[in-house]
Short mmCIF file of C-alpha atoms in Angstrom, two decimals:
data_model
loop_
_atom_site.label_atom_id
_atom_site.label_comp_id
_atom_site.label_asym_id
_atom_site.label_seq_id
_atom_site.Cartn_x
_atom_site.Cartn_y
_atom_site.Cartn_z
CA UNK A 1 104.59 47.39 40.79
CA UNK A 2 103.04 50.50 43.00
CA UNK A 3 102.79 50.07 46.42
CA UNK A 4 99.18 50.98 48.30
CA UNK A 5 98.65 51.80 51.66
CA UNK A 6 95.03 50.47 52.92
CA UNK A 7 93.41 51.62 55.57
CA UNK A 8 91.88 48.61 57.64
CA UNK A 9 90.53 48.99 61.53
CA UNK A 10 92.71 47.83 64.53
CA UNK A 11 90.47 46.90 67.53
CA UNK A 12 91.85 48.27 70.87
CA UNK A 13 91.45 47.02 74.06
CA UNK A 14 89.75 49.38 75.54
CA UNK A 15 87.88 48.52 78.75
CA UNK A 16 89.77 48.67 82.13
CA UNK A 17 88.92 45.82 84.11
CA UNK A 18 88.16 46.50 88.15
CA UNK A 19 87.46 43.57 89.73
CA UNK A 20 85.22 43.41 92.54
CA UNK A 21 87.14 43.36 95.58
CA UNK A 22 90.47 45.28 93.76
CA UNK A 23 89.38 49.02 92.79
CA UNK A 24 91.78 50.15 96.20
CA UNK A 25 94.26 48.58 93.99
CA UNK A 26 95.16 51.14 91.42
CA UNK A 27 98.62 50.46 90.16
CA UNK A 28 97.55 48.21 86.85
CA UNK A 29 95.15 50.23 86.41
CA UNK A 30 97.01 53.40 86.53
CA UNK A 31 99.91 52.13 84.57
CA UNK A 32 97.02 50.54 82.11
CA UNK A 33 95.96 53.87 81.37
CA UNK A 34 98.49 55.76 80.92
CA UNK A 35 100.07 53.19 78.12
CA UNK A 36 96.54 53.53 76.70
CA UNK A 37 96.46 57.13 76.40
CA UNK A 38 99.95 57.06 74.99
CA UNK A 39 99.08 54.27 72.34
CA UNK A 40 95.95 56.72 71.37
CA UNK A 41 98.13 59.92 70.81
CA UNK A 42 100.72 57.92 68.93
CA UNK A 43 103.49 57.41 71.02
CA UNK A 44 103.45 53.73 70.43
CA UNK A 45 107.19 52.89 71.66
CA UNK A 46 106.41 55.25 75.00
CA UNK A 47 103.65 52.97 75.17
CA UNK A 48 105.43 49.63 74.58
CA UNK A 49 107.21 50.82 77.57
CA UNK A 50 104.59 52.09 79.67
CA UNK A 51 102.48 48.84 79.13
CA UNK A 52 105.71 46.49 79.87
CA UNK A 53 105.22 48.04 83.57
CA UNK A 54 101.70 47.44 83.73
CA UNK A 55 101.81 44.07 82.31
CA UNK A 56 104.22 43.40 84.73
CA UNK A 57 101.87 44.99 87.78
CA UNK A 58 98.67 42.61 86.47
CA UNK A 59 100.99 39.80 86.75
CA UNK A 60 102.24 40.24 89.75
CA UNK A 61 98.82 41.37 91.29
CA UNK A 62 96.32 39.36 89.57
CA UNK A 63 97.83 36.86 87.79
CA UNK A 64 99.34 35.94 84.32
CA UNK A 65 96.18 34.11 82.93
CA UNK A 66 94.22 37.39 84.43
CA UNK A 67 91.41 39.48 82.64
CA UNK A 68 94.00 42.51 83.32
CA UNK A 69 96.93 40.61 82.44
CA UNK A 70 95.03 40.13 78.83
CA UNK A 71 93.81 43.73 78.66
CA UNK A 72 97.49 44.81 78.57
CA UNK A 73 99.00 42.10 76.39
CA UNK A 74 96.00 43.16 73.86
CA UNK A 75 97.62 47.19 74.35
CA UNK A 76 101.21 45.90 73.64
CA UNK A 77 100.71 43.70 71.02
CA UNK A 78 98.77 46.51 69.24
CA UNK A 79 101.54 49.05 70.09
CA UNK A 80 103.83 46.59 68.62
CA UNK A 81 101.68 46.02 65.67
CA UNK A 82 101.66 50.05 65.30
CA UNK A 83 105.89 50.06 64.95
CA UNK A 84 105.88 47.89 62.09
CA UNK A 85 107.16 45.34 64.28
CA UNK A 86 104.99 42.21 63.72
CA UNK A 87 106.89 39.41 64.67
CA UNK A 88 107.52 41.26 68.18
CA UNK A 89 103.14 41.79 68.17
CA UNK A 90 102.43 37.75 67.77
CA UNK A 91 102.94 35.80 70.53
CA UNK A 92 100.92 38.74 72.74
CA UNK A 93 98.23 38.87 70.31
CA UNK A 94 98.21 34.64 70.92
CA UNK A 95 99.09 34.79 74.62
CA UNK A 96 95.65 37.65 74.94
CA UNK A 97 93.73 35.31 72.31
CA UNK A 98 94.60 32.22 74.90
CA UNK A 99 92.97 33.75 77.97
CA UNK A 100 90.39 35.58 76.47
CA UNK A 101 89.49 31.68 75.11
CA UNK A 102 89.79 29.75 78.08
CA UNK A 103 87.98 32.96 79.86
CA UNK A 104 85.26 33.79 78.32
CA UNK A 105 85.13 30.86 75.56
CA UNK A 106 85.40 31.48 71.85
CA UNK A 107 81.38 33.65 71.40
CA UNK A 108 82.36 36.79 73.27
CA UNK A 109 83.62 39.90 72.62
CA UNK A 110 87.18 39.89 74.25
CA UNK A 111 88.33 36.49 71.63
CA UNK A 112 86.20 37.82 68.87
CA UNK A 113 88.76 41.47 68.91
CA UNK A 114 91.78 39.90 69.73
CA UNK A 115 91.08 37.15 66.53
CA UNK A 116 90.33 40.04 64.65
CA UNK A 117 93.68 41.89 64.92
CA UNK A 118 95.31 38.92 64.84
CA UNK A 119 94.18 38.49 61.83
CA UNK A 120 95.27 41.74 60.24
CA UNK A 121 98.35 40.55 61.80
CA UNK A 122 99.18 37.57 59.48
CA UNK A 123 97.83 40.22 56.88
CA UNK A 124 100.50 41.77 57.06
CA UNK A 125 102.71 39.08 57.06
CA UNK A 126 100.76 37.99 54.03
CA UNK A 127 99.91 34.53 55.47
CA UNK A 128 96.19 35.42 53.77
CA UNK A 129 95.10 32.07 54.37
CA UNK A 130 95.64 32.55 58.08
CA UNK A 131 94.27 35.20 58.28
CA UNK A 132 91.14 34.60 56.30
CA UNK A 133 90.65 31.84 58.63
CA UNK A 134 91.04 34.20 61.54
CA UNK A 135 88.50 37.26 60.06
CA UNK A 136 85.61 34.70 59.96
CA UNK A 137 86.11 32.77 63.38
CA UNK A 138 85.77 36.46 64.32
CA UNK A 139 82.95 37.33 62.25
CA UNK A 140 81.16 34.19 63.60
CA UNK A 141 82.14 35.20 67.37
CA UNK A 142 81.02 38.36 67.24
CA UNK A 143 77.34 37.37 65.78
CA UNK A 144 76.97 34.60 68.20
CA UNK A 145 77.57 37.32 71.23
CA UNK A 146 76.37 40.27 69.79
CA UNK A 147 74.05 39.56 67.09
CA UNK A 148 74.46 40.47 63.34
CA UNK A 149 73.78 44.01 63.55
CA UNK A 150 76.01 44.83 65.67
CA UNK A 151 78.38 47.55 64.96
CA UNK A 152 81.57 45.93 66.39
CA UNK A 153 80.81 43.67 63.84
CA UNK A 154 81.79 45.65 61.29
CA UNK A 155 85.52 45.70 62.13
CA UNK A 156 86.50 42.16 60.68
CA UNK A 157 83.63 42.09 58.21
CA UNK A 158 85.53 45.42 57.01
CA UNK A 159 88.58 43.97 57.20
CA UNK A 160 87.85 40.76 55.57
CA UNK A 161 86.86 42.46 52.94
CA UNK A 162 89.94 44.33 52.10
CA UNK A 163 91.78 40.87 52.50
CA UNK A 164 89.98 39.55 49.80
CA UNK A 165 89.98 43.12 47.96
CA UNK A 166 93.83 43.27 48.37
CA UNK A 167 94.04 39.55 47.13
CA UNK A 168 91.74 40.81 43.43
CA UNK A 169 88.58 38.72 44.75
CA UNK A 170 86.12 42.14 44.05
CA UNK A 171 82.82 39.96 43.75
CA UNK A 172 84.17 38.76 47.55
CA UNK A 173 85.30 42.45 48.57
CA UNK A 174 82.04 44.45 47.85
CA UNK A 175 79.21 43.16 49.53
CA UNK A 176 81.34 43.35 53.35
CA UNK A 177 82.12 46.48 52.15
CA UNK A 178 79.16 47.95 51.84
CA UNK A 179 77.81 45.77 54.55
CA UNK A 180 80.28 47.14 57.17
CA UNK A 181 79.74 50.54 55.70
CA UNK A 182 75.71 50.52 56.60
CA UNK A 183 76.27 49.28 60.19
CA UNK A 184 78.76 52.33 60.60
CA UNK A 185 76.70 54.66 59.49
CA UNK A 186 73.26 53.32 61.47
CA UNK A 187 75.00 53.47 64.52
CA UNK A 188 77.91 56.80 64.96
CA UNK A 189 76.88 58.67 61.20
CA UNK A 190 78.11 59.19 57.86
CA UNK A 191 80.72 61.17 58.80
CA UNK A 192 82.56 58.91 61.30
CA UNK A 193 86.44 57.79 60.67
CA UNK A 194 85.33 54.08 60.84
CA UNK A 195 83.08 55.16 57.34
CA UNK A 196 85.81 56.59 56.23
CA UNK A 197 87.93 52.93 56.73
CA UNK A 198 85.25 51.58 54.40
CA UNK A 199 85.35 54.53 51.70
CA UNK A 200 88.56 54.21 51.48
CA UNK A 201 88.98 50.58 50.67
CA UNK A 202 85.43 50.50 48.06
CA UNK A 203 87.57 53.46 46.73
CA UNK A 204 90.58 51.40 46.23
CA UNK A 205 88.16 48.55 44.61
CA UNK A 206 86.99 50.91 42.33
CA UNK A 207 90.13 52.34 41.50
CA UNK A 208 91.24 48.13 40.53
CA UNK A 209 87.95 47.95 38.92
CA UNK A 210 88.51 50.60 36.29
CA UNK A 211 85.95 53.02 37.89
CA UNK A 212 88.55 56.44 39.07
CA UNK A 213 86.15 59.09 39.48
CA UNK A 214 84.29 57.14 41.86
CA UNK A 215 87.22 56.15 43.63
CA UNK A 216 88.66 59.90 43.36
CA UNK A 217 85.16 60.99 44.72
CA UNK A 218 85.32 58.37 47.41
CA UNK A 219 89.37 59.14 48.42
CA UNK A 220 88.49 63.08 48.82
CA UNK A 221 85.53 62.22 50.67
CA UNK A 222 87.44 59.92 53.80
CA UNK A 223 90.20 62.26 53.52
CA UNK A 224 87.72 64.83 54.89
CA UNK A 225 86.52 62.64 57.36
CA UNK A 226 90.21 61.16 58.49
CA UNK A 227 91.25 64.83 58.79
CA UNK A 228 88.76 65.98 61.86
CA UNK A 229 91.47 63.37 63.57
CA UNK A 230 93.74 65.93 63.13
CA UNK A 231 96.40 67.03 60.09
CA UNK A 232 98.69 64.28 61.30
CA UNK A 233 96.50 61.41 61.91
CA UNK A 234 98.15 58.16 60.27
CA UNK A 235 95.08 57.64 58.73
CA UNK A 236 94.94 61.38 57.16
CA UNK A 237 98.79 59.98 55.45
CA UNK A 238 96.80 56.75 54.15
CA UNK A 239 94.38 58.46 52.73
CA UNK A 240 97.08 61.30 51.24
CA UNK A 241 99.05 58.51 49.43
CA UNK A 242 95.87 56.28 48.47
CA UNK A 243 94.78 59.92 46.47
CA UNK A 244 98.09 60.93 45.26
CA UNK A 245 98.31 56.87 43.62
CA UNK A 246 95.17 57.09 41.83
CA UNK A 247 95.89 61.06 40.96
CA UNK A 248 100.10 59.88 39.56
CA UNK A 249 97.95 56.67 37.94
CA UNK A 250 96.04 59.15 35.97
CA UNK A 251 99.43 60.92 34.76
CA UNK A 252 98.82 63.76 36.90
CA UNK A 253 102.14 63.68 38.32
CA UNK A 254 101.91 67.79 39.63
CA UNK A 255 99.20 67.09 41.53
CA UNK A 256 100.31 63.10 42.92
CA UNK A 257 103.74 64.66 44.25
CA UNK A 258 103.13 67.22 47.23
CA UNK A 259 100.12 64.92 48.25
CA UNK A 260 103.33 61.43 48.98
CA UNK A 261 105.56 64.42 50.39
CA UNK A 262 102.91 64.96 52.81
CA UNK A 263 101.60 61.52 53.40
CA UNK A 264 105.27 61.03 53.95
CA UNK A 265 106.00 63.40 56.95
CA UNK A 266 102.64 62.86 58.72
CA UNK A 267 103.70 59.01 58.49
CA UNK A 268 107.10 60.08 59.76
CA UNK A 269 106.45 62.22 62.21
CA UNK A 270 104.32 59.43 63.77
CA UNK A 271 106.43 56.49 62.94
CA UNK A 272 109.50 57.83 62.02
CA UNK A 273 111.87 57.08 58.99
CA UNK A 274 111.31 52.80 59.31
CA UNK A 275 107.91 51.86 59.06
CA UNK A 276 106.10 49.52 56.65
CA UNK A 277 104.52 52.42 55.55
CA UNK A 278 106.53 55.36 55.46
CA UNK A 279 108.56 52.57 53.23
CA UNK A 280 105.06 51.75 51.15
CA UNK A 281 105.15 55.97 49.95
CA UNK A 282 109.28 55.75 49.69
CA UNK A 283 108.47 53.48 47.17
CA UNK A 284 105.34 55.30 45.51
CA UNK A 285 107.34 58.10 45.74
CA UNK A 286 110.59 56.35 43.41
CA UNK A 287 107.88 55.29 40.98
CA UNK A 288 107.06 58.63 40.51
CA UNK A 289 110.56 60.16 39.76
CA UNK A 290 111.31 57.43 37.59
CA UNK A 291 107.92 58.72 35.81
CA UNK A 292 109.37 61.99 35.69
CA UNK A 293 112.52 61.22 34.33
CA UNK A 294 114.98 61.10 37.67
CA UNK A 295 116.61 58.17 37.46
CA UNK A 296 118.85 58.88 40.04
CA UNK A 297 116.10 60.11 42.74
CA UNK A 298 113.93 57.00 41.66
CA UNK A 299 116.33 54.68 42.54
CA UNK A 300 117.70 56.18 46.07
CA UNK A 301 113.98 55.78 46.67
CA UNK A 302 113.48 52.44 45.71
CA UNK A 303 116.64 51.29 47.63
CA UNK A 304 115.48 53.13 50.65
CA UNK A 305 112.43 51.90 50.79
CA UNK A 306 113.66 48.06 50.03
CA UNK A 307 115.88 48.51 53.15
CA UNK A 308 112.73 49.43 55.13
CA UNK A 309 110.92 46.62 53.89
CA UNK A 310 113.77 43.42 54.36
CA UNK A 311 114.20 45.25 57.98
CA UNK A 312 110.37 44.92 58.98
CA UNK A 313 108.65 42.91 56.53
CA UNK A 314 111.55 40.10 56.05
CA UNK A 315 113.27 39.11 53.02
CA UNK A 316 110.57 37.25 51.24
CA UNK A 317 107.92 39.59 52.01
CA UNK A 318 105.61 40.58 48.53
CA UNK A 319 105.97 43.80 49.37
CA UNK A 320 109.72 43.38 49.19
CA UNK A 321 109.14 41.89 45.51
CA UNK A 322 107.54 44.58 44.13
CA UNK A 323 110.69 46.64 45.04
CA UNK A 324 112.81 44.76 44.11
CA UNK A 325 110.59 44.56 40.58
CA UNK A 326 110.58 48.58 40.05
CA UNK A 327 114.24 49.33 40.83
CA UNK A 328 114.98 45.99 37.84
CA UNK A 329 113.17 47.81 35.81
CA UNK A 330 115.16 51.22 36.40
CA UNK A 331 118.37 49.13 36.26
CA UNK A 332 117.04 47.96 32.75
CA UNK A 333 116.05 51.53 31.74
CA UNK A 334 119.09 52.78 32.77
CA UNK A 335 120.90 50.67 30.56
CA UNK A 336 122.33 48.72 33.51
CA UNK A 337 120.87 45.02 32.62
CA UNK A 338 122.87 42.87 34.46
CA UNK A 339 122.08 44.36 37.57
CA UNK A 340 118.78 44.09 36.87
CA UNK A 341 119.15 40.36 36.40
CA UNK A 342 120.03 39.33 39.70
CA UNK A 343 116.62 41.74 41.28
CA UNK A 344 114.59 39.95 39.14
CA UNK A 345 115.32 36.56 39.65
CA UNK A 346 115.13 37.48 43.64
CA UNK A 347 111.38 38.83 42.93
CA UNK A 348 110.84 36.19 41.21
CA UNK A 349 111.72 33.85 43.71
CA UNK A 350 109.67 35.47 46.35
CA UNK A 351 106.76 35.53 43.69
CA UNK A 352 106.55 31.76 43.50
CA UNK A 353 105.96 31.51 47.74
CA UNK A 354 102.85 33.49 47.18
CA UNK A 355 100.51 31.94 44.37
#
């Protein structure tokens, strides 16, 4: 099983709260803005370090349940999430959500934003039912707070559609993707990165549905838009990986390989060598080298991907099962049936956890 890297929109808490009578106390605002700037530059570890300073200042000067604390908690959660540290991110999202719900109620944009981000985290943790429920709450919250034509609504619509797509429910996913993309295009134009996110995910849908030409056209359009963010943006890496995977499945190995390699380089530059997205591309390179007949290189890639996934996703994540299955198949092809058997048994045990 090959691993696809999908693009899901992640909302940032971009608002900096300057409450009446506190504007002169700029320490929290300065620290928070610095952490946010680091996050937006892709310097996620540095954003965590500075964000923790901002959180401490917010708790000291405004209180642990203040809007300032909630804003920085959300930023820290996003930074941990971007680093692939999902267990670290969860408590920050939950605490931010509790503050927003207590202060603003369930139908407020800040509550909806946090629900969306927590839903995305649960998706990455393979907690699919929980993720779906949270996305639906986010959509309902946005609709009540802002109406059904507000562009903010497009983000949880896209993300819920991606959850359905990844679970094989194309019929539920497609109309949500188109609704999200229509909102993005109406408010931001046809060449906005958020439009590219929808294009990327629709391409994955059409790829799985047996329409490779339509999928390739969408992947290439999405890639062109993402590259306006810079050639080393993480979304460029995701788009390159997905286009490469489509080409690989069409047996265009020599065309796909450099795209995988470029995607890996971009991810490693942004996230370091140990991140779930890095592991996904490494896994795909393992499958490509297996198809080329280079069993030694393929096994090295699979084992490297497996180690990263086990560390960052946990030993029982379905993505771990995918790499175990491919490694087992490689062992069987190499005549090492006794090595393959425990890998297959472990993969099957993981699959049973996610019916």
